[in-house]
Short mmCIF file of C-alpha atoms and ligand atoms in Angstrom, two decimals:
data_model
loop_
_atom_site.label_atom_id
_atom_site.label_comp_id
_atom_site.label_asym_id
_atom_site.label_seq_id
_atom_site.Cartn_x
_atom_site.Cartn_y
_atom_site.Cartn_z
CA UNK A 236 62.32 100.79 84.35
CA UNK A 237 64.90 99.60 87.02
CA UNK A 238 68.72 99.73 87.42
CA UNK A 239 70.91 97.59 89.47
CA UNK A 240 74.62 98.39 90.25
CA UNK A 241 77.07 96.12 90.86
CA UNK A 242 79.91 97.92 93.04
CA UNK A 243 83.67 96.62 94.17
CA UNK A 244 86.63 97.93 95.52
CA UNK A 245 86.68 100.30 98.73
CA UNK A 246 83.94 102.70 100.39
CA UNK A 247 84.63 105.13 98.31
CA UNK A 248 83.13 102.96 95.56
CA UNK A 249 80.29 102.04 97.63
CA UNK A 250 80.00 105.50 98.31
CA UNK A 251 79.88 106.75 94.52
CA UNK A 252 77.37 103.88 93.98
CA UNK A 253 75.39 105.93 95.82
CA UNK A 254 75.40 109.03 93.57
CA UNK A 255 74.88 106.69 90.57
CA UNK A 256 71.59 105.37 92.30
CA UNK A 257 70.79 109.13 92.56
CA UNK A 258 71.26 109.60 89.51
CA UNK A 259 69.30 106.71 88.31
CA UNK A 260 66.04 107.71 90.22
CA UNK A 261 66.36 111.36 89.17
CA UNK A 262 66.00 109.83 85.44
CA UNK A 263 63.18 107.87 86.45
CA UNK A 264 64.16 104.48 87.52
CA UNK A 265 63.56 102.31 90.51
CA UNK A 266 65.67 100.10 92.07
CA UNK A 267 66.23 96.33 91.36
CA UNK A 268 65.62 93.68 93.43
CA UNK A 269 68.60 91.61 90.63
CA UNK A 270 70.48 91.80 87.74
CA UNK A 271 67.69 89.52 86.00
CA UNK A 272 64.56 92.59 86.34
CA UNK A 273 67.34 95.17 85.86
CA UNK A 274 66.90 97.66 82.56
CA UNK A 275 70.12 99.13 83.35
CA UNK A 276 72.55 97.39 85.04
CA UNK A 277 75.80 99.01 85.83
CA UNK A 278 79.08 97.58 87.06
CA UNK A 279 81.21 100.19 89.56
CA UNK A 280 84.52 98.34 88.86
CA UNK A 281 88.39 98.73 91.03
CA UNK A 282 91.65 98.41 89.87
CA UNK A 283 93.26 97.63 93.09
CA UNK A 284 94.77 94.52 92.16
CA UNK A 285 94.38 91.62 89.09
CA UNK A 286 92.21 90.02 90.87
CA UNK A 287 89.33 92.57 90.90
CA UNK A 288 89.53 93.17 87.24
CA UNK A 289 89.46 89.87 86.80
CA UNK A 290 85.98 89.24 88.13
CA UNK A 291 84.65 92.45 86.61
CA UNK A 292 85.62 91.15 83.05
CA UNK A 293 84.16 87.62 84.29
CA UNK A 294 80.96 89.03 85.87
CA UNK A 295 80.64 91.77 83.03
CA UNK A 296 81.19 88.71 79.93
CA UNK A 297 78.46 86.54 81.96
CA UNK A 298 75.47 89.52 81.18
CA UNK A 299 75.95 88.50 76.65
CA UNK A 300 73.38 86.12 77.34
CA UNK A 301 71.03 88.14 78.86
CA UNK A 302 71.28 90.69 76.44
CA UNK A 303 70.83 89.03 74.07
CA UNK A 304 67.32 87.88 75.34
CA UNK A 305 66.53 91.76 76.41
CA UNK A 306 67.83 93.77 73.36
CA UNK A 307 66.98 97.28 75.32
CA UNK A 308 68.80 96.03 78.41
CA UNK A 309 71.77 99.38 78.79
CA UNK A 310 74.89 97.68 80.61
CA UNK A 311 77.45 100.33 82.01
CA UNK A 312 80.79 100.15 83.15
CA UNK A 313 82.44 103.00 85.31
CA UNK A 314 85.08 103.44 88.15
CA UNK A 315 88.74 102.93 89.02
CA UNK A 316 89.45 100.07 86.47
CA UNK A 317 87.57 101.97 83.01
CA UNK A 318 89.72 105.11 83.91
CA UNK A 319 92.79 103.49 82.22
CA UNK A 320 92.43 103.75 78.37
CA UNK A 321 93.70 100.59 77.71
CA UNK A 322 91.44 98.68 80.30
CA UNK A 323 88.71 101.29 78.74
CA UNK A 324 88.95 100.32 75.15
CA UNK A 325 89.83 96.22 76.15
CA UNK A 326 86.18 96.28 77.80
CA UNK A 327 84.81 97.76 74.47
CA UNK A 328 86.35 95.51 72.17
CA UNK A 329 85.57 92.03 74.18
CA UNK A 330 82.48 92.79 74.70
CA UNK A 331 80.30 94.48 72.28
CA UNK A 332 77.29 94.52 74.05
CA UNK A 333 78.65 96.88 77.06
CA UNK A 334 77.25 100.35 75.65
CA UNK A 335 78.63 102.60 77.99
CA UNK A 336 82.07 102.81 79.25
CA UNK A 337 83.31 106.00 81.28
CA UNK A 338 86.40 106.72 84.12
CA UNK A 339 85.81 108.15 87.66
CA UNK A 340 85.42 111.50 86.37
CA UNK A 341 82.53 110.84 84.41
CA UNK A 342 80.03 110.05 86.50
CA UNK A 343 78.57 113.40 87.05
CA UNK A 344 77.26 113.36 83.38
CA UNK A 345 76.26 109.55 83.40
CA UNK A 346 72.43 110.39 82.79
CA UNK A 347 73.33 111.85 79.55
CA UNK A 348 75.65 108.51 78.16
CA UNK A 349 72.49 106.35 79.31
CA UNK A 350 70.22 109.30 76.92
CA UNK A 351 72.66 108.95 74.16
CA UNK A 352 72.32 105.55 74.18
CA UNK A 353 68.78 105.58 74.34
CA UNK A 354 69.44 107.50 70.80
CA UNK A 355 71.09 104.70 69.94
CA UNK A 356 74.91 105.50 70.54
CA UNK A 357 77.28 103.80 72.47
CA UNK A 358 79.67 105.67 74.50
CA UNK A 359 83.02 105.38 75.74
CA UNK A 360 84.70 108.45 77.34
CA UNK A 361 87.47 109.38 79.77
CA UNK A 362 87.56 112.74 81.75
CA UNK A 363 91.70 113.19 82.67
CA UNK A 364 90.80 115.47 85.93
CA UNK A 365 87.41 116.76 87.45
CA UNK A 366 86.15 118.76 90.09
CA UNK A 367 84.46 117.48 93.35
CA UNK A 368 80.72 117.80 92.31
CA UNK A 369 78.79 119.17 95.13
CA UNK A 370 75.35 119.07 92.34
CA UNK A 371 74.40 115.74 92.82
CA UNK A 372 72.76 113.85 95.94
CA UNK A 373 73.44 111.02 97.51
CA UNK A 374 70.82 108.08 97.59
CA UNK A 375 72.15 106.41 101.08
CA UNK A 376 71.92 102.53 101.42
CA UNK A 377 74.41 101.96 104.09
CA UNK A 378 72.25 101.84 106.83
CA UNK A 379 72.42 103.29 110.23
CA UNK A 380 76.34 105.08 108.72
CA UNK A 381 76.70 107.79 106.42
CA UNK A 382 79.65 108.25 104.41
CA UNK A 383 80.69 111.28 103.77
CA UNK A 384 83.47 112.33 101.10
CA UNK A 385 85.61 115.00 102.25
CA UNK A 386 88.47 114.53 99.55
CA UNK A 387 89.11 112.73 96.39
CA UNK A 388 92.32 111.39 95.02
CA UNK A 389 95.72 110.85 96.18
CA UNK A 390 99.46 112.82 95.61
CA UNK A 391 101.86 110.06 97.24
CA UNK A 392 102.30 107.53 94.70
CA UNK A 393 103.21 104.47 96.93
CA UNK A 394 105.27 102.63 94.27
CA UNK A 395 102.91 99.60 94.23
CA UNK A 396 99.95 101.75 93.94
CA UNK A 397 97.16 102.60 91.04
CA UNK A 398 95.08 105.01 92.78
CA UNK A 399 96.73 108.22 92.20
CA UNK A 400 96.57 107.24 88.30
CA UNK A 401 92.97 106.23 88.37
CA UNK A 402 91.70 108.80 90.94
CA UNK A 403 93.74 112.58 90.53
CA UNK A 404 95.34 114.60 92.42
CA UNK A 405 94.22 114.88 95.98
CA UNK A 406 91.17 117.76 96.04
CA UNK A 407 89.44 118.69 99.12
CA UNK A 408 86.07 119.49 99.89
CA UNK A 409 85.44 123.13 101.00
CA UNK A 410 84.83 122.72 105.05
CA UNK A 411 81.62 124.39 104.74
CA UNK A 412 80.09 122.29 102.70
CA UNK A 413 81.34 119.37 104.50
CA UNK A 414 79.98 120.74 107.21
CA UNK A 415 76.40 121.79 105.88
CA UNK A 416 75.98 117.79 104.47
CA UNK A 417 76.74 116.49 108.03
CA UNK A 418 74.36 119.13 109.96
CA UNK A 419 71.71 118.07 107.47
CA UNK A 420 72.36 114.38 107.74
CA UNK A 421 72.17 114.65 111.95
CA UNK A 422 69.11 116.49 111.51
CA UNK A 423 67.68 113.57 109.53
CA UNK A 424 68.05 111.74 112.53
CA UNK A 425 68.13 108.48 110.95
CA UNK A 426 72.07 107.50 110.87
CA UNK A 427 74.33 106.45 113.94
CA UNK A 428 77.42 107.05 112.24
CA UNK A 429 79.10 109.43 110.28
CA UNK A 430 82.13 108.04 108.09
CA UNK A 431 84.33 110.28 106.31
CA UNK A 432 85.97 108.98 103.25
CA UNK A 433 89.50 110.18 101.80
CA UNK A 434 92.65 108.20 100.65
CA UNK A 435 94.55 109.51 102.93
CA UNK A 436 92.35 111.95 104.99
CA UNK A 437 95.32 113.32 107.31
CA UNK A 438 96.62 115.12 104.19
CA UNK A 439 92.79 117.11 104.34
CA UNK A 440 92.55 120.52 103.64
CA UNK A 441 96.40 121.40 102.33
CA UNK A 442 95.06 122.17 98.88
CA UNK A 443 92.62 124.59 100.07
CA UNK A 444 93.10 128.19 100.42
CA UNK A 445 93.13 129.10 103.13
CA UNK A 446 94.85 125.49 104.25
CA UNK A 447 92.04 123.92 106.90
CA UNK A 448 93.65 121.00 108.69
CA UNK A 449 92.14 117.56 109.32
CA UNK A 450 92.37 117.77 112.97
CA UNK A 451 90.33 121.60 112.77
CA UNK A 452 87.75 119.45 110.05
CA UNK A 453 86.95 116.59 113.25
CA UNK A 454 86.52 119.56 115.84
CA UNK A 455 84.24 121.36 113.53
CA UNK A 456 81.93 118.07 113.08
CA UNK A 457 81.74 117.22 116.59
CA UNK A 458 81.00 120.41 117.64
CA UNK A 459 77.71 119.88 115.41
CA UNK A 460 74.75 119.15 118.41
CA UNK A 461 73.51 115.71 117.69
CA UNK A 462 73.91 111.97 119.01
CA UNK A 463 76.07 110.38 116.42
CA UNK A 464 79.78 108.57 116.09
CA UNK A 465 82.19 109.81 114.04
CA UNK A 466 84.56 107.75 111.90
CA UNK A 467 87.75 108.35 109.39
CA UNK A 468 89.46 106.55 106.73
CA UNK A 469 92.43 105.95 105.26
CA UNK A 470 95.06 107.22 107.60
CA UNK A 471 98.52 107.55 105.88
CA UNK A 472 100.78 107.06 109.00
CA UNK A 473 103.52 109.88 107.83
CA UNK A 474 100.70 112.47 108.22
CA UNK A 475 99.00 111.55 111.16
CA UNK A 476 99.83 114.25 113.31
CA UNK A 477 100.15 114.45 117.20
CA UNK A 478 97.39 117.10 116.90
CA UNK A 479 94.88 114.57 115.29
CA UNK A 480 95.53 112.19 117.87
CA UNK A 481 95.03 114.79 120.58
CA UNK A 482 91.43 115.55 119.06
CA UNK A 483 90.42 111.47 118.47
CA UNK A 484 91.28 111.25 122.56
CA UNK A 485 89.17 114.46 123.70
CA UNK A 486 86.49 113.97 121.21
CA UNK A 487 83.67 111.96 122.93
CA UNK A 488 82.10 111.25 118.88
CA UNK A 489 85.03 110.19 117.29
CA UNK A 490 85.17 106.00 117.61
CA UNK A 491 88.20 105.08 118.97
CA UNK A 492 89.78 103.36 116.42
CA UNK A 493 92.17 104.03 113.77
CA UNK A 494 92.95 102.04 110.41
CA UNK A 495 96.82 103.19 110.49
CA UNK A 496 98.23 100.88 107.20
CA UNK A 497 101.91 100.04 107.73
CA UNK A 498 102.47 97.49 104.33
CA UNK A 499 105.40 96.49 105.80
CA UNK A 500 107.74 95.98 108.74
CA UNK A 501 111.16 96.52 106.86
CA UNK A 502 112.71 99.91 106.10
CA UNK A 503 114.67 98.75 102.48
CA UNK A 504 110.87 97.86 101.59
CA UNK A 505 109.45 100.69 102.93
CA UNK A 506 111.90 102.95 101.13
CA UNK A 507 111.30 101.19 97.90
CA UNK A 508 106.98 101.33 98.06
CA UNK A 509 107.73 105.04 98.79
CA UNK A 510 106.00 105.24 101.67
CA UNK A 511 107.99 108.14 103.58
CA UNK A 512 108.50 106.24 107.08
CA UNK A 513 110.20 103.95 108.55
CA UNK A 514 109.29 100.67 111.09
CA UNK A 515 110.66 103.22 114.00
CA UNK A 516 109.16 105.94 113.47
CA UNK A 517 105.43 103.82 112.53
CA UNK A 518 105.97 102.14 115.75
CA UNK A 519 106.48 105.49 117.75
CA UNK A 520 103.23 106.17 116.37
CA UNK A 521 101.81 103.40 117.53
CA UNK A 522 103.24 104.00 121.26
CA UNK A 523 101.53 106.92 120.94
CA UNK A 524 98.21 106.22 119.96
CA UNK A 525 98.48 104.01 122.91
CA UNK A 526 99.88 106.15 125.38
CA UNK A 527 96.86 109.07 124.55
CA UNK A 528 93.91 106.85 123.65
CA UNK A 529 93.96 103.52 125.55
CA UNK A 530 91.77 100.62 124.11
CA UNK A 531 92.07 102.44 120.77
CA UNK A 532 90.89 100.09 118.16
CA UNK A 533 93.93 99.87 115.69
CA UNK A 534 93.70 98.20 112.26
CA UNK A 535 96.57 97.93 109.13
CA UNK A 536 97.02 96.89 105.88
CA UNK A 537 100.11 94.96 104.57
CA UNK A 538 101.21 94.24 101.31
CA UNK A 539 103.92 90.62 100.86
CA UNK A 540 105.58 89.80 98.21
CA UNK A 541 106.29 93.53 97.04
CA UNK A 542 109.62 93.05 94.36
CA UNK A 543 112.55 91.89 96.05
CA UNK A 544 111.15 91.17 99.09
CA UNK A 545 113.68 88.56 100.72
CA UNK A 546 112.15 86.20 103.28
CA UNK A 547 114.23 88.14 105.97
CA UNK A 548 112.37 91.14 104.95
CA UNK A 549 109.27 89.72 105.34
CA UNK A 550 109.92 88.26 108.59
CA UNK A 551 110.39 92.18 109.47
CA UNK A 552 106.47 92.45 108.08
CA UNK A 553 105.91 89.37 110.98
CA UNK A 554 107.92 90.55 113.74
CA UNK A 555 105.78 94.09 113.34
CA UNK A 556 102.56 92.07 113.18
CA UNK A 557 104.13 90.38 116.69
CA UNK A 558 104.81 93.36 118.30
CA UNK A 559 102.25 96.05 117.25
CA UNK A 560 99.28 92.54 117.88
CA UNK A 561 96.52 94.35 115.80
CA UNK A 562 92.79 94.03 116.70
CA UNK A 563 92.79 93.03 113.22
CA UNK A 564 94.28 93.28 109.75
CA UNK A 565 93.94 93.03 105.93
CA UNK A 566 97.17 90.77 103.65
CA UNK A 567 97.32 90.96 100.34
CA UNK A 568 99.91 89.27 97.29
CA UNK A 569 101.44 92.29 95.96
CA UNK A 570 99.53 92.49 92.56
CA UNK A 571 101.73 94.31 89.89
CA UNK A 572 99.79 97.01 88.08
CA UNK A 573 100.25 98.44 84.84
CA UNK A 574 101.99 101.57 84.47
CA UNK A 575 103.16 102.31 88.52
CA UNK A 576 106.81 101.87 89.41
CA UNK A 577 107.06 98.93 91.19
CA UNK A 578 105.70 96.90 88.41
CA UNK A 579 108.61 97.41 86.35
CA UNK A 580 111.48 96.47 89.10
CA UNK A 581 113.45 93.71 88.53
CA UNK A 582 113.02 90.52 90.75
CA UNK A 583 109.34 89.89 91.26
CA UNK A 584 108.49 87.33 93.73
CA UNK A 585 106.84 83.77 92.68
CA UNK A 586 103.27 83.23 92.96
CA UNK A 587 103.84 80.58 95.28
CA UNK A 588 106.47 82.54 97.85
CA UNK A 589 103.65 85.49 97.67
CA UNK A 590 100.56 82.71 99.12
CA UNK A 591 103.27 81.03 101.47
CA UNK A 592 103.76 84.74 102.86
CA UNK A 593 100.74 85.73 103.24
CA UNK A 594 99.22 82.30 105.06
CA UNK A 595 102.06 82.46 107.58
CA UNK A 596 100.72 86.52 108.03
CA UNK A 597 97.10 85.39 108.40
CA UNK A 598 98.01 82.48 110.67
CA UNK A 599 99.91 84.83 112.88
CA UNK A 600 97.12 87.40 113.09
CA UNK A 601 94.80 84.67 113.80
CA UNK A 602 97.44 83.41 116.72
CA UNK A 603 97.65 86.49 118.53
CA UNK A 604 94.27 87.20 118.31
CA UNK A 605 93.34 84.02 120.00
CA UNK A 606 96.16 85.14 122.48
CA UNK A 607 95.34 88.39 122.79
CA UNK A 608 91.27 87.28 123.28
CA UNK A 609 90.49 89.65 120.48
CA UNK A 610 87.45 89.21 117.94
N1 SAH B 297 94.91 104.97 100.59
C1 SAH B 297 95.01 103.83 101.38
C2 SAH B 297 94.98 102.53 100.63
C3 SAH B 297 94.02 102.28 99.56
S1 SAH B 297 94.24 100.75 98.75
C4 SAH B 297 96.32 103.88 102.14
O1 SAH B 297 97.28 104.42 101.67
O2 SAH B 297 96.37 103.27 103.17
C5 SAH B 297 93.92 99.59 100.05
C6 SAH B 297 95.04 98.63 100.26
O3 SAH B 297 95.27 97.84 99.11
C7 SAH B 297 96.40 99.25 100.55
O4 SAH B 297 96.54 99.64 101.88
C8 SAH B 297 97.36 98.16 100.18
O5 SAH B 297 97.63 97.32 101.28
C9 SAH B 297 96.59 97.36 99.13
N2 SAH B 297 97.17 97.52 97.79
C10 SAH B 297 97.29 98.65 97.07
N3 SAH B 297 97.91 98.40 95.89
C11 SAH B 297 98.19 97.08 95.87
C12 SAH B 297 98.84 96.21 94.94
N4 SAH B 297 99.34 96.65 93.80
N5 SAH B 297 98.93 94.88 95.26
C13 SAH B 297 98.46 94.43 96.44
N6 SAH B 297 97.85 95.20 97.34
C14 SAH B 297 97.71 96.51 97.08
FE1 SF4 B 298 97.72 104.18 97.06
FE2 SF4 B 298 99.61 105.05 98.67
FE3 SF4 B 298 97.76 106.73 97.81
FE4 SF4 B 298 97.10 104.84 99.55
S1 SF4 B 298 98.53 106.54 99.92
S2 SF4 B 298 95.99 105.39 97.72
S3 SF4 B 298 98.41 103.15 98.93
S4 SF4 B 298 99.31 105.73 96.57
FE1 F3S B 299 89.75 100.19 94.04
FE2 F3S B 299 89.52 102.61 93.12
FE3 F3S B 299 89.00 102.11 95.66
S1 F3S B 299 91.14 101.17 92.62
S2 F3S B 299 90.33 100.39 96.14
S3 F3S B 299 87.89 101.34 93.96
S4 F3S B 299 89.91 103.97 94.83
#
């Protein structure tokens, strides 16, 4: 018996990929080479934006065929996208052949939906909230990098944003056991790099009692004897804190190079995603990073065409672009998701206005870069 997963979204997918392959070979299957010699195939889906549902639901309609042909075949859909109800029961109802269908706080218990269906049940259920589970391991197919979750979930609700619907509350990992995974993955000797995984890792350690703070967590893990790298992400720029920076400059592990997502250059926009700074006080940041850590590595994320952008605005997003000149950086067409705030404002920008603003983004970062002589 094999399984193949089919994973998208953002590490922390790829990550709990990992834990479902776990899981998989604990119940007794080996891993597929393709969908086609797969027994259980099972798709790890993201809600990020339309256009990843939209190839789940493509890639997930495409398998009818084959099950047809391989009655037993079990086809399983989990992750960010599932977690919503709606999207949950949609994925049910189109296609009747999908027999298991869970949210992101399911997967601890997947081996018993595939059992139940091998009783001949089909299963669709949605956990609300869940605990970090520290019970299951980790089968690692990333290579010479580990990832390593330290948190799960996210409290700022960025206007535009899904995640803190489809993931929780932020919840960290107790330090210790953070700690005890890493020692044990430097003593296997076989990874270069160590990544840690949060939504917004800065915020690390405020739930826990007592509070540890991110900046402690990185100290702690380098002072762990062994020749590896140490990497973070996602930095949420209002919480990176002057201390942090301090211990990415001293700390000869940590890589020197931050993903530090602005979204935008203008303040009115800023204000209106929610995102708690403003251009100013990102840039001062910035300055920063630069003044403490020179030849940092720095990275961002912007979102165009968020409601009621005006082209002035988004020259703002340019200008920023211009004057921060990234090493590199992801654009994306605001996408408007179901049930967050920003998909109910008034005033959402054309189709075509959103793929004129983010070409003339691209075609900037790919000006300075040739400027700047970077990658
Ligand atoms: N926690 C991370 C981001 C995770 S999502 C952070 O706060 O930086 C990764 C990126 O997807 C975001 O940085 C944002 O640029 C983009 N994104 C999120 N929601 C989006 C939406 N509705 N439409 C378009 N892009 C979006
Ligand atoms: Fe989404 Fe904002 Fe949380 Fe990032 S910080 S996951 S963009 S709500
Ligand atoms: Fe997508 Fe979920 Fe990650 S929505 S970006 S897979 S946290």
């Amino acid at each position: 018996m094999k399984y193949y997963i089919v994973t998208y979204g953002c590490q922390m997918n790829v990550h709990e990929s990992e834990k479902l392959a776990a899981i998989c070979e604990k119940m007794g299957y080996e891993c597929a080479e393709n969908k086609e010699e797969a027994d259980l195939i099972i798709f790890n889906t993201c809600a990020i934006r339309e256009g990843a549902e939209d190839r789940v639901f493509g890639n997930v309609g495409a398998l009818k065929r084959m099950k047809k042909e391989k009655p037993n075949l079990i086809i399983a859909v989990c992750g960010c996208m599932t977690q919503k109800q709606t999207t949950a029961e949609l994925m049910l109802r189109r296609f009747p052949f999908v027999d298991i269908v869970i949210g992101t706080f399911n997967l601890p218990n997947f081996a018993a939906y595939v059992e139940a269906v091998k009783a001949g049940r089909r299963q669709l259920e949605l956990y609300e909230e869940g605990d970090i589970d520290e019970t299951i391991p980790y089968k690692r197919t990333s290579g010479e990098n580990a990832w390593v979750n330290i948190m799960q979930g996210c409290n700022n609700f960025c206007t535009y944003c899904i995640v803190p619907y489809v993931r929780g509350r932020e919840k960290s990992r107790k330090e210790e056991n953070i700690l005890k995974e890493i020692r044990e993955i430097v003593a296997e000797k076989k990874y270069k790099q160590i990544t840690l995984l949060g939504q917004n890792v800065n915020s690390y350690g405020k739930d826990l009692n007592p509070q540890v703070s991110f900046a402690k967590l990185l100290k702690d893990i380098c002072a762990i004897e062994g020749d590896f790298k140490l990497w973070f992400m996602t930095s949420h720029p209002k919480d990176l804190t002057d201390e942090v920076i301090d211990v990415i400059a001293k700390e000869d592990k940590i890589l020197k190079d931050i993903h530090l997502p602005a979204q935008s250059g203008n303040n009115r926009i800023l204000k209106a995603m929610n995102r708690v700074y403003t251009r100013e006080k990102y840039l001062s940041i910035i300055e920063k990073i630069r003044e403490k850590i020179p030849n940092c590595r720095i990275t961002s994320d912007f979102i165009v065409g968020f409601p009621t952008e005006t082209e002035e605005e988004f020259e703002d997003t340019m200008s920023l672009v211009e004057q921060v000149k990234y090493d590199s950086i992801f654009a994306f067409m605001y996408s408007p998701r179901e049930g967050t705030v920003a998909s109910k404002m008034a005033d959402q920008i054309p189709l075509e206005t959103k793929k004129k603003r983010v070409n003339a983004l691209l075609a900037l970062e790919k000006k300075i870069q040739k400027q700047e002589g970077k990658r």
